GROMACS .gro file of C-alpha atoms in nm:
model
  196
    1UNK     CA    1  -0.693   4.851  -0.428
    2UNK     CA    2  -0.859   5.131  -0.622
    3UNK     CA    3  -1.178   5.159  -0.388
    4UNK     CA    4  -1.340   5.437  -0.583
    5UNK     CA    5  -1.518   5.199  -0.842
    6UNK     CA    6  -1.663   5.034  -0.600
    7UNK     CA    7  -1.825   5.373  -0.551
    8UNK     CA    8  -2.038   5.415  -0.232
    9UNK     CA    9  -2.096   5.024  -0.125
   10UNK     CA   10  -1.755   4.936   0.102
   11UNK     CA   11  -1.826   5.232   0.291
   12UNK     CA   12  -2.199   5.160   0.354
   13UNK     CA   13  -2.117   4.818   0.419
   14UNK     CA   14  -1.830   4.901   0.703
   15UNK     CA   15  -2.041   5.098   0.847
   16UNK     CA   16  -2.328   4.924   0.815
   17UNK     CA   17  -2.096   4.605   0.976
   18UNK     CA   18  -1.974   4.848   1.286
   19UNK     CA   19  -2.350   4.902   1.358
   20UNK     CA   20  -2.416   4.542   1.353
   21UNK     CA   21  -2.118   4.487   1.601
   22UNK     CA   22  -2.293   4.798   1.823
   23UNK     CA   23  -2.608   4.593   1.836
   24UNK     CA   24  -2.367   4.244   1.911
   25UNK     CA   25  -2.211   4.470   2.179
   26UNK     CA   26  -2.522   4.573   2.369
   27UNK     CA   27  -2.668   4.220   2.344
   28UNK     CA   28  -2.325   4.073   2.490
   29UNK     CA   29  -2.282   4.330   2.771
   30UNK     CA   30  -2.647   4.290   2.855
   31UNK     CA   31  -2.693   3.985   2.888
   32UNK     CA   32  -2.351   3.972   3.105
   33UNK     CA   33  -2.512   4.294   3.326
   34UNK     CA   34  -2.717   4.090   3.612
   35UNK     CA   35  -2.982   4.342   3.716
   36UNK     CA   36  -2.966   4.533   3.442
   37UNK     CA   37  -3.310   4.591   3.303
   38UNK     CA   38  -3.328   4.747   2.962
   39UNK     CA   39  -3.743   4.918   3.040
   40UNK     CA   40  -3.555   5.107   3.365
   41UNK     CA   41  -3.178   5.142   3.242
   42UNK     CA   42  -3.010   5.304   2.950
   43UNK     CA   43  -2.724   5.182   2.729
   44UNK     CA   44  -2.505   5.420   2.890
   45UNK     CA   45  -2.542   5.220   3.254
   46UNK     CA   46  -2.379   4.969   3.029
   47UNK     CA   47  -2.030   5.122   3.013
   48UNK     CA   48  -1.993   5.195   3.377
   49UNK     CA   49  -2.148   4.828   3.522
   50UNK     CA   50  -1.871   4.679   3.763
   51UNK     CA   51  -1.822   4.377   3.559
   52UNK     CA   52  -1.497   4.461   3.337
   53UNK     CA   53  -1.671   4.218   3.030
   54UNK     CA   54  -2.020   4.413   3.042
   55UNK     CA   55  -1.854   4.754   3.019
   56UNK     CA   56  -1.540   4.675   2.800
   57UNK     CA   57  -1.764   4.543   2.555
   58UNK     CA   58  -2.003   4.805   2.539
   59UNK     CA   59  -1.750   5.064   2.544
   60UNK     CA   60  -1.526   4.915   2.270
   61UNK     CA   61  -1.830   4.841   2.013
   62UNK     CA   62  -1.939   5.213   2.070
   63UNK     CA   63  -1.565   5.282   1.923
   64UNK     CA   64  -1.595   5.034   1.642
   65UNK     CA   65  -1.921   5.104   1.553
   66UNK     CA   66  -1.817   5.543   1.564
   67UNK     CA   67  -1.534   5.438   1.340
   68UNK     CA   68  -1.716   5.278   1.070
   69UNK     CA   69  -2.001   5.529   1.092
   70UNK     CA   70  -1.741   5.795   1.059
   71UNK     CA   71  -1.591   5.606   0.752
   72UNK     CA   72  -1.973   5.606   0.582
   73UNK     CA   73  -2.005   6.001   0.619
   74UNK     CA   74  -1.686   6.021   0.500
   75UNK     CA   75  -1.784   5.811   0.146
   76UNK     CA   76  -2.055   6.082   0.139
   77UNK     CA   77  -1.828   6.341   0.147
   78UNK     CA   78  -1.546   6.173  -0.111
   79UNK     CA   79  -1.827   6.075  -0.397
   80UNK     CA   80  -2.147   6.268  -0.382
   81UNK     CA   81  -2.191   6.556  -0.617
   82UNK     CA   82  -2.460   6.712  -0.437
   83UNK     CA   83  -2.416   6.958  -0.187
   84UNK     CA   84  -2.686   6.865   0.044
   85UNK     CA   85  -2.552   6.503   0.088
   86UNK     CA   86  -2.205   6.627   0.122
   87UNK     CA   87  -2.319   6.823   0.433
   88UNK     CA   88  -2.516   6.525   0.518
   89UNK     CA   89  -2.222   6.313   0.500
   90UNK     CA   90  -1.987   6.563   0.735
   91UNK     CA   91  -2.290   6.573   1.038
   92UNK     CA   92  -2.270   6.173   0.969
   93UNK     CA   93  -1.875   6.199   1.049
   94UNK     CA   94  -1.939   6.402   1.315
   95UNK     CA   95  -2.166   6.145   1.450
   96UNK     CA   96  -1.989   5.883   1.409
   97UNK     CA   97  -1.680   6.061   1.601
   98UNK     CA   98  -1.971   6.150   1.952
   99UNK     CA   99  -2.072   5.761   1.909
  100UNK     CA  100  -1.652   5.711   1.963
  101UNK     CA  101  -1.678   5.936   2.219
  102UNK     CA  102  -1.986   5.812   2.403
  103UNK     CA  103  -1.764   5.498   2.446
  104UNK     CA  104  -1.478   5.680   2.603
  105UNK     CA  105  -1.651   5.943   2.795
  106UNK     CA  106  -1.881   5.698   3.036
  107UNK     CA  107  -2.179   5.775   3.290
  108UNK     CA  108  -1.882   5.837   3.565
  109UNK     CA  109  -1.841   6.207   3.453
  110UNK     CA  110  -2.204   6.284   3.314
  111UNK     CA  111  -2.191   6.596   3.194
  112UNK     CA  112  -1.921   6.503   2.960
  113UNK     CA  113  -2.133   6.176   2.859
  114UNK     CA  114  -2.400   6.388   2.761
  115UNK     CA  115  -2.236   6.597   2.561
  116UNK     CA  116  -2.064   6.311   2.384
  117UNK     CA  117  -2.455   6.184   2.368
  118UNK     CA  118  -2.593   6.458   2.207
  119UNK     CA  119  -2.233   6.496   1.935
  120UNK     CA  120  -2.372   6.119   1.871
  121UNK     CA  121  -2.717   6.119   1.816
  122UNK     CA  122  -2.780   6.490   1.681
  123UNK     CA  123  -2.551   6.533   1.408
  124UNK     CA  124  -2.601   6.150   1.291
  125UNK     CA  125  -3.022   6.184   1.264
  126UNK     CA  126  -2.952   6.525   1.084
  127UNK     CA  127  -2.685   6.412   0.840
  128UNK     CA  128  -2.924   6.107   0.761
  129UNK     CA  129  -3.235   6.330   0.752
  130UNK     CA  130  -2.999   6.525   0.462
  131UNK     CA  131  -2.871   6.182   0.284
  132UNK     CA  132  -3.262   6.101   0.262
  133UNK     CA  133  -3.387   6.463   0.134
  134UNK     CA  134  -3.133   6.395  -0.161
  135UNK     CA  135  -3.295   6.137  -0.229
  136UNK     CA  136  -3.629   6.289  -0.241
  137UNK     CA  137  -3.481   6.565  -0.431
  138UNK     CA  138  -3.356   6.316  -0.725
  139UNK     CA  139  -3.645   6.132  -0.674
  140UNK     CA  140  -3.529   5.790  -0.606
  141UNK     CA  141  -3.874   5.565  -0.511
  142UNK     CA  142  -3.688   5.308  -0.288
  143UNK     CA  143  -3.504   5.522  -0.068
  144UNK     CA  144  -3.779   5.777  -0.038
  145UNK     CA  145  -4.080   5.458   0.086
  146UNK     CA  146  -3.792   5.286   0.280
  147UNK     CA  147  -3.695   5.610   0.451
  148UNK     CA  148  -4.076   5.692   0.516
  149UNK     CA  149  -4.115   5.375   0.681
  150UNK     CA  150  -3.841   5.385   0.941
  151UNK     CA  151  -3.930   5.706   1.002
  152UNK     CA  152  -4.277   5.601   1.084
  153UNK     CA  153  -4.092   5.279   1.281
  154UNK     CA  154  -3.871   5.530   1.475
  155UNK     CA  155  -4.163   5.778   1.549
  156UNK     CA  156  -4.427   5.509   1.668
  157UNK     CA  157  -4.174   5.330   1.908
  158UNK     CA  158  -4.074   5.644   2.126
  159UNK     CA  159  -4.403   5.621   2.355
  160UNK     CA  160  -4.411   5.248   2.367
  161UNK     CA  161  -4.081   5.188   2.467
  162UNK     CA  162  -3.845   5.315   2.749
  163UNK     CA  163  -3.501   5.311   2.861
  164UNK     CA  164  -3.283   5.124   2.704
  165UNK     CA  165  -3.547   4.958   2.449
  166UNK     CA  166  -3.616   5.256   2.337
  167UNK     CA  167  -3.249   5.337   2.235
  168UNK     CA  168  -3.207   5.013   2.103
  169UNK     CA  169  -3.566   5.019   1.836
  170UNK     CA  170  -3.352   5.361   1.725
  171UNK     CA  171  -3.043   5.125   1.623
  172UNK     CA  172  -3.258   4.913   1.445
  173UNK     CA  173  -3.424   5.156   1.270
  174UNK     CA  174  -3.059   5.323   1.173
  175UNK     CA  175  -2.956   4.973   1.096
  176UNK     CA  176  -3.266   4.965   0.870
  177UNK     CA  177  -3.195   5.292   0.710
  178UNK     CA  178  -2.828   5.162   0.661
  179UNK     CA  179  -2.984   4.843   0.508
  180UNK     CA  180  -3.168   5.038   0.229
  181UNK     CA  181  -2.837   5.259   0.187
  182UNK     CA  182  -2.669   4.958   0.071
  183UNK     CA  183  -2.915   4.761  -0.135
  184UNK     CA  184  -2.970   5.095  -0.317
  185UNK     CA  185  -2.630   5.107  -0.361
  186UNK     CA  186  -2.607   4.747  -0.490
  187UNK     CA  187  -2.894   4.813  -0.729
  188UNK     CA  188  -2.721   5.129  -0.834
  189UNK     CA  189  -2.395   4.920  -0.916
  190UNK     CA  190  -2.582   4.681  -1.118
  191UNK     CA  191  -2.779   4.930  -1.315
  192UNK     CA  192  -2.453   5.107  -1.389
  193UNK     CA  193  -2.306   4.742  -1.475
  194UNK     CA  194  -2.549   4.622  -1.735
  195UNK     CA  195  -2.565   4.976  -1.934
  196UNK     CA  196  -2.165   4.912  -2.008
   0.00000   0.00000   0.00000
C-alpha cells in the first residue's frame, strides 16, 4: 500500500490513536491503583504501584503511545517541505522515543525516569511549538486559532491543577492539538480532492 497519497493523515491518525490508548491506559491503571490520588500523585507512581495490572498497563500504553508519536514526527520529517516543520517533526520523534522510555525506565531508578521525563515532554512541546509556527508562517487560520486556544487551555490549567491532573489536562490538550492536526489534514485532502 502506497501510503504517501494519503499524505500526512495515517500518521496523524496513529499517533493521534496511541495517545488515545495513553489516556485509556492512565484511566485503566488508575482506577485499578487503590489509594492512588491523582491531586497528590503523578502518572509516574503509576508504573511502579504493586499491582502487576496498574503498572503493566501504564507502562505498556506509555510504549504504544511513544511509538505512534514517534511514527507522527516521522510523517513530518518524510513529507514536509519546510525546514522548520522538518525539525519540528525530528524533536516530535525524539519525543515520542522519551515517552517509550518513560515506560521502561520507572520511578524505581529516578534519576533515569527523569531523564526519560524530560527526553518526553521537552522535545515533544518544542517540535509541536515548531509544527504550529509553520503554520503561522503559511498562514493557515485553523491551525493558528486552534493552536492559540490549547495553548491558552494548557497555560490556564497549570495553577489550578496538581499532580497527576495536571499531567493529564496536558494530554488532553496534546490530544487536542493532535485533533486539529488531523482535521486540517482531512480538510487539506479534500481541498486537494475537489481541485482534480
Amino acid at each position: 500500500m502506497d501510503l504517501k497519497k494519503y499524505g500526512m493523515s495515517p500518521y496523524i491518525a496513529i499517533s493521534l490513536a496511541g495517545i488515545l490508548c495513553f489516556l485509556s491506559g492512565i484511566v485503566i491503571a488508575g482506577c485499578n491503583e487503590v489509594g492512588w490520588d491523582p491531586w497528590v500523585n503523578t502518572l509516574s507512581d503509576l508504573g511502579v504501584s504493586d499491582s502487576s495490572l496498574t503498572s503493566s498497563t501504564f507502562n505498556i500504553s506509555c510504549y504504544i503511545a511513544g511509538i505512534c508519536v514517534f511514527i507522527f514526527g516521522l510523517g513530518l520529517c518524510v513529507f514536509s517541505k519546510d525546514s522548520l516543520q522538518k525539525i519540528g517533526g525530528m524533536s516530535i520523534m525524539v519525543g515520542g522515543c522519551g515517552l517509550f522510555l518513560v515506560g521502561a525506565m520507572t520511578l524505581s531508578n529516578v534519576t533515569m525516569h527523569n531523564i526519560a521525563t524530560g527526553l518526553f515532554c521537552i522535545p515533544l512541546v518544542i517540535g509541536i511549538i515548531l509544527v504550529t509556527l509553520h503554520h503561522f508562517a503559511i498562514r493557515n487560520p485553523f491551525i493558528m486559532k486552534s493552536s492559540i486556544v490549547v495553548l491558552l487551555v494548557t497555560l490556564i490549567q497549570w495553577p489550578i491543577f496538581t499532580g497527576a491532573l495536571s499531567e493529564i489536562a496536558s494530554i488532553l490538550c496534546a490530544i487536542g492539538w493532535w485533533v486539529t492536526q488531523f482535521l486540517d489534514s482531512l480538510r487539506f485532502k479534500a481541498a486537494a480532492i475537489a481541485s482534480e
